[in-house]
Amino acid sequence: MNNCELSVQEFVDVLDTLWPRELAEDWDAVGLVLGRPSASVEKVMLVVDITLDTVNEAVAEGVDVIVSHHPLLFRPVNSLVEDEVKGHLVAALVRAGIAVFSAHTNADAVDRGTSESVGGALGLQGMTPITPSVTSDAGIGRVGTLPSPVRLYDLATQLGRLVPQTAGGVKVSGDPDQMVSRVALCTGAGDSLLDHPEVLASDVYITGDLRHHPASDVQQARQLGRGPCLIDVSHFASEWFFLDGVRHTLQQDLPDLDIRVSDIVTDPWDFVVHPG
Ligand SMILES: [Zn+2]
């Protein structure tokens, strides 16, 4: 395909094939949210979050379309005043003629989606969704088995090396020397699945954004001999990982496009302190 002939709408059609919209949760806001469908596309940037930094980067690089994992306009917006964040972002994007497409829970659900990408990199075998979609084999989260049992510490270290470095690092609840084999994981924020039978039957559950009480409940249950160890990784970092696979897939389908993954860390935490 000649990139000069590729329109935003034609690019959207390709993205809709990659991440069918019917796989998105009812509450989600996915698809093209900004831009002129007839505009041409030559340069694409993949990001987890649309922030001041990633928009500035896209403007500086002359990007035509940003593909984001998190929706730009997730909740209803009543104002686009430019001294507020959403107004600032939308105005900057419109002025620069940058279209925005978001693939969120539909990108979580598909094969080679956010969770399956991380699971594959960890070597999980026989992966199935924790919560299958009603209409297909896809679904939220993945559960699978490591080729051979490893120490919990080593699995957390392997995960930490896969994903971008963030201030919070990788937190673990469990005995570092415990051998683990059955792994459940849900990229992003996965505490809603903590009670799922597939998670409870696993040796370890990898997710992000775990709060005190849900994590504490799992820790306490584990002490009674029931429930998994926990690995809590940065929400951003866990979802950034799959973008390189997306770039690879899109580049194969659309070789004339200039597609890159932003390496700006959009995790909101800048540093942690461990006072001595
Ligand atoms: Zn997320």
Coordinates of C-alpha atoms and ligand atoms in Angstrom, one line a residue:
M1 CA 0.0 0.0 0.0
N2 CA 1.3 3.4 -0.9
N3 CA 1.4 5.5 2.3
C4 CA 0.5 8.7 0.3
E5 CA -2.9 7.1 -0.3
L6 CA -3.6 5.9 3.2
S7 CA -6.2 8.0 4.9
V8 CA -7.0 8.2 8.6
Q9 CA -10.2 6.3 7.9
E10 CA -8.3 3.5 6.1
F11 CA -5.8 3.3 9.0
V12 CA -8.7 3.1 11.4
D13 CA -10.2 0.2 9.4
V14 CA -6.9 -1.7 9.9
L15 CA -6.9 -0.9 13.6
D16 CA -10.5 -2.1 14.0
T17 CA -9.5 -5.4 12.5
L18 CA -6.6 -5.7 15.0
W19 CA -8.8 -4.8 17.9
P20 CA -12.5 -5.4 17.1
R21 CA -14.6 -2.8 18.9
E22 CA -17.2 -5.4 20.0
L23 CA -14.6 -6.8 22.4
A24 CA -14.5 -3.6 24.3
E25 CA -16.3 -3.4 27.6
D26 CA -19.7 -1.5 27.6
W27 CA -18.3 1.3 29.7
D28 CA -15.3 1.9 27.5
A29 CA -14.6 4.7 25.0
V30 CA -12.5 3.3 22.1
G31 CA -11.9 4.1 18.4
L32 CA -11.2 7.4 16.6
V33 CA -11.8 10.3 19.0
L34 CA -10.1 13.1 17.2
G35 CA -9.1 13.9 13.7
R36 CA -10.2 14.2 10.1
P37 CA -11.0 10.8 8.5
S38 CA -9.9 12.0 5.1
A39 CA -6.5 13.3 6.2
S40 CA -3.5 11.3 5.1
V41 CA -1.3 9.2 7.4
E42 CA 2.4 8.8 7.1
K43 CA 3.7 9.0 10.7
V44 CA 2.2 7.1 13.7
M45 CA 3.1 7.1 17.4
L46 CA 2.1 4.4 19.8
V47 CA 1.6 5.4 23.5
V48 CA -0.1 4.1 26.7
D49 CA -1.2 7.6 27.8
I50 CA -1.9 10.9 26.0
T51 CA -0.1 13.4 28.3
L52 CA 1.5 16.8 27.9
D53 CA 4.8 15.1 27.3
T54 CA 3.6 12.6 24.7
V55 CA 1.6 15.2 22.8
N56 CA 4.6 17.6 22.8
E57 CA 6.7 14.7 21.4
A58 CA 4.1 13.9 18.7
V59 CA 3.8 17.6 17.7
A60 CA 7.6 18.0 17.5
E61 CA 7.9 14.8 15.4
G62 CA 5.1 15.7 13.0
V63 CA 3.0 12.7 13.9
D64 CA -0.3 12.3 12.0
V65 CA -2.0 9.7 14.3
I66 CA -1.4 8.8 17.9
V67 CA -2.7 5.4 18.8
S68 CA -3.2 5.3 22.6
H69 CA -4.1 2.5 24.9
H70 CA -5.9 4.7 27.5
P71 CA -8.7 6.7 26.0
L72 CA -8.1 10.5 25.7
L73 CA -11.7 11.3 26.6
F74 CA -12.8 8.5 29.0
R75 CA -15.2 10.5 31.1
P76 CA -17.6 13.2 29.7
V77 CA -16.0 16.5 29.2
N78 CA -17.9 19.8 29.7
S79 CA -15.2 22.2 28.9
L80 CA -12.2 22.5 26.6
V81 CA -10.7 25.6 28.2
E82 CA -7.0 25.5 27.4
D83 CA -5.7 26.1 30.9
E84 CA -7.2 22.8 31.9
V85 CA -5.6 19.5 30.9
K86 CA -8.1 18.0 28.5
G87 CA -8.7 21.3 26.8
H88 CA -4.9 21.9 26.5
L89 CA -4.3 18.4 25.0
V90 CA -7.3 18.6 22.6
A91 CA -6.4 22.1 21.4
A92 CA -2.7 21.1 20.9
L93 CA -3.7 18.0 18.9
V94 CA -6.2 19.8 16.7
R95 CA -3.8 22.7 16.0
A96 CA -1.2 20.2 14.9
G97 CA -3.7 18.2 12.9
I98 CA -3.0 15.0 14.9
A99 CA -5.7 12.3 15.0
V100 CA -6.2 10.1 18.0
F101 CA -7.3 6.5 18.1
S102 CA -7.7 4.5 21.3
A103 CA -7.8 0.8 21.8
H104 CA -8.4 -0.1 25.5
T105 CA -10.3 -3.1 26.8
N106 CA -10.5 -4.4 23.2
A107 CA -6.7 -4.4 23.1
D108 CA -6.6 -6.2 26.4
A109 CA -8.9 -8.9 25.1
V110 CA -7.4 -10.0 21.8
D111 CA -4.7 -12.5 21.1
R112 CA -1.4 -10.7 21.3
G113 CA -3.2 -8.1 23.5
T114 CA -1.7 -6.4 26.6
S115 CA -1.9 -9.4 29.0
E116 CA -1.0 -12.1 26.4
S117 CA 2.0 -10.1 25.3
V118 CA 3.5 -10.1 28.8
G119 CA 2.5 -13.7 29.4
G120 CA 4.2 -14.7 26.2
A121 CA 7.4 -12.9 27.1
L122 CA 7.4 -14.7 30.5
G123 CA 7.1 -18.0 28.6
L124 CA 3.6 -19.0 29.7
Q125 CA 2.3 -22.0 28.0
G126 CA -1.3 -22.9 27.3
M127 CA -2.6 -19.4 28.0
T128 CA -6.3 -18.9 28.3
P129 CA -8.3 -15.8 29.3
I130 CA -9.2 -15.4 33.0
T131 CA -12.5 -14.0 31.9
P132 CA -13.4 -15.1 28.4
S133 CA -15.4 -12.8 26.2
V134 CA -18.9 -14.0 25.4
T135 CA -18.5 -13.7 21.7
S136 CA -15.0 -15.1 21.1
D137 CA -11.9 -16.9 22.4
A138 CA -10.5 -13.6 23.6
G139 CA -11.0 -12.1 27.0
I140 CA -9.6 -10.2 30.0
G141 CA -6.4 -11.4 31.7
R142 CA -4.5 -14.6 31.0
V143 CA -3.6 -17.7 32.9
G144 CA -0.9 -20.2 31.9
T145 CA 2.0 -22.4 33.1
L146 CA 5.7 -21.7 33.1
P147 CA 7.8 -24.3 31.2
S148 CA 9.3 -25.2 34.6
P149 CA 8.8 -23.9 38.2
V150 CA 10.9 -20.8 39.1
R151 CA 11.5 -19.0 42.4
L152 CA 9.0 -16.2 43.0
Y153 CA 11.9 -13.8 43.3
D154 CA 13.2 -14.8 39.9
L155 CA 9.9 -14.4 38.2
A156 CA 9.5 -10.9 39.6
T157 CA 13.0 -10.0 38.5
Q158 CA 12.3 -11.4 35.0
L159 CA 9.2 -9.2 34.8
G160 CA 11.0 -6.2 36.1
R161 CA 13.6 -6.5 33.3
L162 CA 10.9 -6.8 30.6
V163 CA 9.0 -3.6 31.3
P164 CA 10.2 0.0 31.5
Q165 CA 11.8 1.2 34.7
T166 CA 9.5 3.1 37.0
A167 CA 9.9 4.7 40.4
G168 CA 7.7 2.1 42.1
G169 CA 9.6 -0.9 40.6
V170 CA 8.0 -4.3 41.1
K171 CA 6.4 -5.1 44.5
V172 CA 5.9 -8.7 45.7
S173 CA 3.8 -10.4 48.3
G174 CA 5.0 -13.9 49.1
D175 CA 8.1 -15.9 50.1
P176 CA 10.9 -15.0 47.6
D177 CA 12.0 -18.7 47.5
Q178 CA 8.6 -20.2 46.9
M179 CA 8.5 -22.1 43.6
V180 CA 5.8 -20.9 41.2
S181 CA 4.5 -22.5 38.1
R182 CA 0.8 -21.5 37.4
V183 CA 0.7 -17.8 36.6
A184 CA -2.4 -15.6 36.3
L185 CA -1.9 -12.0 35.0
C186 CA -3.9 -9.0 34.1
T187 CA -2.1 -5.9 32.9
G188 CA -3.2 -2.5 34.1
A189 CA -5.4 -2.6 37.2
G190 CA -6.6 -6.1 38.0
D191 CA -7.8 -6.2 41.5
S192 CA -11.4 -6.9 40.3
L193 CA -10.1 -10.4 39.4
L194 CA -8.6 -11.2 42.8
D195 CA -11.5 -13.5 43.7
H196 CA -11.7 -15.2 40.4
P197 CA -11.3 -19.0 40.6
E198 CA -8.5 -19.0 38.0
V199 CA -6.6 -16.5 40.0
L200 CA -7.2 -18.3 43.3
A201 CA -6.0 -21.6 41.7
S202 CA -2.7 -20.0 40.5
D203 CA 0.6 -19.8 42.3
V204 CA 1.0 -16.1 41.6
Y205 CA -1.1 -13.3 40.2
I206 CA 0.7 -10.5 38.3
T207 CA -1.2 -7.2 38.0
G208 CA -0.9 -3.5 38.9
D209 CA -2.5 -0.8 41.0
L210 CA -3.2 -3.1 43.9
R211 CA -4.6 -1.3 46.9
H212 CA -3.9 -2.1 50.6
H213 CA -7.1 -3.9 51.6
P214 CA -7.5 -6.2 48.6
A215 CA -3.8 -7.1 48.7
S216 CA -3.9 -7.6 52.4
D217 CA -6.9 -10.0 52.1
V218 CA -5.0 -12.1 49.6
Q219 CA -1.9 -12.1 51.9
Q220 CA -3.9 -13.2 54.9
A221 CA -5.7 -15.9 52.9
R222 CA -2.4 -17.2 51.7
Q223 CA -1.3 -17.6 55.3
L224 CA -4.2 -19.9 55.8
G225 CA -3.0 -21.9 52.8
R226 CA -5.3 -20.5 50.1
G227 CA -4.6 -18.0 47.4
P228 CA -1.7 -16.8 45.2
C229 CA 1.4 -14.7 45.8
L230 CA 1.1 -11.3 44.3
I231 CA 3.4 -9.3 41.9
D232 CA 2.3 -5.6 41.6
V233 CA 3.9 -3.9 38.6
S234 CA 3.4 -0.3 37.4
H235 CA 0.1 0.0 35.5
F236 CA 1.8 2.0 32.7
A237 CA 4.8 -0.4 32.5
S238 CA 2.6 -3.5 32.2
E239 CA 0.7 -2.0 29.3
W240 CA 3.6 -0.4 27.6
F241 CA 5.1 -3.8 26.9
F242 CA 2.6 -4.8 24.2
L243 CA 3.1 -1.7 22.1
D244 CA 6.3 -3.0 20.4
G245 CA 4.3 -6.1 19.2
V246 CA 1.6 -3.7 17.8
R247 CA 4.3 -1.7 16.0
H248 CA 5.7 -4.9 14.5
T249 CA 2.3 -6.1 13.4
L250 CA 1.2 -2.8 11.9
Q251 CA 4.6 -2.3 10.2
Q252 CA 4.2 -5.7 8.4
D253 CA 0.7 -4.7 7.2
L254 CA 1.6 -1.1 6.3
P255 CA 5.3 -1.1 5.5
D256 CA 5.4 2.4 4.1
L257 CA 4.2 3.9 7.4
D258 CA 6.7 5.4 9.9
I259 CA 5.5 3.8 13.1
R260 CA 7.3 4.2 16.5
V261 CA 6.6 3.6 20.1
S262 CA 7.1 6.6 22.4
D263 CA 9.6 5.7 25.1
I264 CA 8.4 8.5 27.4
V265 CA 7.5 7.0 30.8
T266 CA 4.0 8.2 31.6
D267 CA 3.9 6.4 35.0
P268 CA 2.7 9.2 37.3
W269 CA 5.2 8.5 40.1
D270 CA 8.6 10.2 39.8
F271 CA 10.6 8.8 42.8
V272 CA 10.3 6.9 46.0
V273 CA 12.3 7.5 49.3
H274 CA 13.5 4.9 51.7
P275 CA 14.7 7.0 54.6
G276 CA 17.6 5.4 56.4
Ligands
ZN1 ZN -4.6 0.6 31.8

